């Protein structure tokens, strides 16, 4: 099971013959499927699929696969993405002052758990610049105030273009990204420190403590203009008790946050996530 | 570790010497402590404690223990409850049409997991009368409409008095209990079919599906006049995926509901739960 | 998404074009796939697949589908099973004295969580006959001793034939089933009260307590001649602490056992489980 | 709740009056208890207790508390430890080549989650020296072969003495520590990459894959001369599926390992763990 693979991530209106047509395209061109998973959402009348096959032995050069597949996909009114496993995505991490999610992502990238390059770290505070330096990653400190937000976002967009960033990960970036920004760069993953939809917004651990919950959580989701309302990619929880003060919730939550964010980012980078109707399919 | 035990469940303003004073009272009267657990909530300046000791060899007759302890507890401005393990509480179960929590509680009572007698089942629908009959438990069908609610609650209260009920368990009772009722009978445990504070109110599984959460939950709490806002006793969760339709969430949720409710009821019956400031200490 | 479905559960040596060939068979005959999941075990060079499609509109009468598919499956050296969702399987439950798994399965069958008929309960003790009677299910008490084991198993096999049983569920049946029996009736699911491979054999909760583990578990598996060594279908765990005595482990374990067994039986009845090389694929 | 605290960790044969006597000692000397938790193991006839109180206002100077308490503890045949929260323990981390547990512990120490100093990292391989340097911690590379083991252990013991180490954490140290070493330095915490007692010894993830388990785990325990048989402090698990190859088990296991080890080390450093009879009480 060596060599590069192609991954097709597709959605289209449900109809007969979808699996056959897609599989035939790959088979007819000499491809060997190594992962195929499909899902039909009957209430949305939508078929969603992820197929991965070996490029070794595949008859089509990789630069024409997309065009060739259009002959199958267009008549189905499908939307699709095509990715190659050896073309690593470029990921930017945005942070504020907390370092646990940042460090965790950087370790995992070094440990080859995340198939991505991380050329850019951006923060509205200077504090984490030393970590960026230590990992040899460019760091930009772009303060954001109400008055400078539009300007700051323009600068951020320019950086994303310049560094050819594919996906932004908000790893405890404690600023709201504007709808205008999202319209121009929609691939943003955020980690929220609560079990959404419980405790959206600020200070979720304090509110969890006050509410007296017995379990806390964290949620990774795509960012949309509605704060903390985007499609959920991954969630996890931890048990707490009356012994746990707010500080303990924060401490336990940090572990949740980095695990949940890492799993979401990895699924995204492996092209396992399809978002639609404010929800996600995560192919396992 | 045989024989009956006494359990003291106490809360009072925090001050020095509390553990010593309480333990001395038991030791001085020949008691052997088999469980002692304390908690201090510093933000509330409150000390909470559960102490259980063997009655065998204890010098005070059980009917004067409470009065005797007042000499310790009153100067501390303490509130306390005293319970004896061989005096089983009397529990009423209220249901509507769903039987899973009811059956689960009845099985557990038969399996001796719940130290209680269950002499009364009450429902606003007649459907579950057959189960009550099969277990030999009196069943009352009291329909509740807007117009008859006050009258129905009066009848319910009268039944609780008549059957000498200590605690009511709402085991999927799909009616709101009025503040007036709660004022007169405050020991009510409810199971809510969501991970509160997410999805309070009606149709939580439908809303969980729509929100696209990756984890669902259930919450057992004491009932207060604020719907689904009472002190949480126990919560648990289960993972779901895009494969799970609302019907699957409901099915998986049923297992959560009966587990969570059973644990909460058991903790309550073992006098392990102290509620204060809309939260609980659950001594393990 | 109404109407009966056909489910094909297939395994064959891995090769190119498998998904295409199978999907084409269904598409060419007018079938609409509602669930398709595939897995390739590269170390075993094995392709495993579950495909479910609507019979409504399918061009082949159901009694010739299997023969028709042979034209696809045989050249692939495939093994396959074909099932129809409206042909409910017949399940026998074997018990000894403990009732929790039995009651749980019966309740789930009544709640329509288990697509099966349960016409037969068999036990080596008479204790649970009353439950069988209450649910209107035939009950056979077949004592098993070393001396009578062969005879008892012959009687058991005869009952399975007579009741046309498809699958046997050992729901806390505390007897070892002989290799000879398994050879004649291999579809047997067992629940073991430990997190296998920890604590195989007798008294796992006592041994878990002695070892001082912080988590206990339960395991559902297919029965093979090697005791507690069969392919695992499902496992789950629960946290325990120093507060938990062996009796508490047993009590908590009972909840694990019934949950794990129910999930495994449901997966099996939905034809989601493929066993090979002493392991399973469980299609979700 | 500020200021330093004293923590008494005590075990003694069970008898009447234990809580009273210990609490009286603290109360009589003006101490304010902020945490008190007791456990009685009736099968071992053993009482175990952890009491923490504020030193601010306590009448005894800290250097005579231990001697003073002997007047209480000795008549009870108690064993006890006395610790002060502002006297940080000194922790040595031993590693081989894998860095995930090491990095995790170092990050937590920097984040003030671990009340300890970490002056020493020791390894049988040179690979992780760079990390030690980066965190400004002394690193010793001591190769261990069969022939040099005794000599290496002598050198290790000398380092522990020299650095005044209180506890050694084996953070993926892939060497067996000899009984002789343990006899001289018994405070050693190990992380084993399986859910003990399943898969003791080498290559647990490979064996877990082969056995086809649906859940993997990790176990932190005190080291004893019997390999992987010491008292368990903490365990946790993660769900796996047929999609997960051995490499995935290893990857998921790394997260388990660092979480479980960190929790165990933190509990130990907070003096919450009492080991007896090859098991532990972990006061929460």
Coordinates of C-alpha atoms in Angstrom, one line a residue, chain B residues 162-283:
Chain B
X162 CA -51.2 8.6 51.1
X163 CA -48.4 6.4 49.9
X164 CA -45.8 8.1 52.2
X165 CA -43.6 8.8 49.2
X166 CA -40.1 10.2 49.9
X167 CA -38.9 10.9 46.4
X168 CA -40.6 11.2 43.0
X169 CA -38.7 10.1 39.9
X170 CA -39.9 11.5 36.6
X171 CA -39.0 8.6 34.3
X172 CA -39.9 10.3 31.0
X173 CA -42.9 12.1 32.4
X174 CA -43.6 14.5 29.6
X175 CA -45.4 17.2 31.6
X176 CA -44.1 20.2 33.4
X177 CA -44.6 20.2 37.2
X178 CA -45.8 23.5 38.5
X179 CA -43.8 25.7 40.9
X180 CA -46.7 25.3 43.4
X181 CA -46.3 21.5 43.3
X182 CA -42.6 21.7 43.7
X183 CA -43.0 24.1 46.7
X184 CA -45.0 21.4 48.4
X185 CA -43.0 18.4 47.3
X186 CA -39.5 19.4 46.4
X187 CA -37.8 15.9 46.2
X188 CA -38.2 15.2 42.5
X189 CA -35.6 13.8 40.1
X190 CA -36.0 14.2 36.4
X191 CA -34.2 12.7 33.4
X192 CA -33.8 15.1 30.5
X193 CA -32.8 13.7 27.1
X194 CA -30.0 16.0 26.3
X195 CA -26.6 17.0 27.6
X196 CA -27.8 20.1 29.5
X197 CA -27.5 23.0 29.1
X198 CA -27.6 22.1 25.4
X199 CA -31.1 21.5 24.1
X200 CA -33.3 22.3 27.0
X201 CA -37.0 22.0 26.4
X202 CA -38.8 19.9 23.8
X203 CA -37.4 17.6 21.1
X204 CA -33.8 17.6 22.0
X205 CA -32.8 14.7 19.7
X206 CA -34.4 16.4 16.7
X207 CA -32.5 19.5 17.5
X208 CA -29.3 17.6 18.2
X209 CA -29.6 16.0 14.8
X210 CA -30.2 19.4 13.1
X211 CA -27.2 20.9 14.8
X212 CA -25.0 18.1 13.6
X213 CA -23.5 17.3 17.0
X214 CA -21.1 14.4 17.3
X215 CA -22.0 13.5 20.8
X216 CA -25.4 13.3 22.5
X217 CA -26.2 13.1 26.2
X218 CA -28.7 12.8 29.0
X219 CA -29.0 14.6 32.3
X220 CA -30.5 13.7 35.6
X221 CA -31.3 16.7 37.8
X222 CA -33.5 17.8 40.7
X223 CA -36.6 19.6 39.5
X224 CA -36.9 23.3 40.2
X225 CA -39.4 25.8 39.0
X226 CA -37.1 26.8 36.2
X227 CA -37.6 24.1 33.5
X228 CA -34.4 22.0 32.9
X229 CA -32.4 24.4 35.1
X230 CA -32.3 22.4 38.3
X231 CA -29.1 21.1 40.0
X232 CA -27.5 18.4 37.9
X233 CA -26.9 15.0 39.6
X234 CA -25.5 13.0 36.8
X235 CA -24.8 13.2 33.0
X236 CA -23.4 10.9 30.4
X237 CA -22.9 10.9 26.7
X238 CA -22.6 8.7 23.6
X239 CA -20.8 9.3 20.3
X240 CA -22.9 9.6 17.2
X241 CA -21.9 10.0 13.6
X242 CA -23.4 11.1 10.3
X243 CA -24.8 7.6 9.9
X244 CA -27.2 8.3 12.8
X245 CA -30.6 9.6 12.0
X246 CA -32.8 11.2 14.6
X247 CA -34.3 7.8 15.2
X248 CA -30.9 6.5 16.0
X249 CA -30.2 9.4 18.4
X250 CA -33.5 8.5 20.1
X251 CA -32.5 4.8 20.3
X252 CA -29.0 5.5 21.6
X253 CA -30.4 8.2 23.9
X254 CA -32.8 5.7 25.6
X255 CA -29.8 3.8 26.8
X256 CA -28.2 6.9 28.1
X257 CA -31.4 8.0 29.8
X258 CA -31.9 4.8 31.7
X259 CA -28.2 4.6 32.8
X260 CA -28.0 8.2 33.9
X261 CA -31.3 8.2 35.7
X262 CA -30.5 4.9 37.5
X263 CA -27.2 6.3 38.7
X264 CA -28.7 9.5 39.9
X265 CA -31.6 7.7 41.7
X266 CA -29.1 5.3 43.3
X267 CA -26.9 8.1 44.5
X268 CA -29.9 9.9 45.9
X269 CA -31.2 6.8 47.7
X270 CA -27.8 6.2 49.2
X271 CA -27.8 9.8 50.5
X272 CA -24.8 10.7 48.5
X273 CA -26.2 13.9 47.0
X274 CA -26.2 17.4 48.5
X275 CA -27.7 20.2 46.5
X276 CA -26.8 23.8 47.1
X277 CA -26.6 26.9 44.9
X278 CA -28.2 25.0 42.0
X279 CA -25.3 22.5 41.9
X280 CA -24.7 19.2 43.6
X281 CA -22.0 17.4 45.5
X282 CA -22.2 13.7 44.8
X283 CA -20.1 11.8 47.3

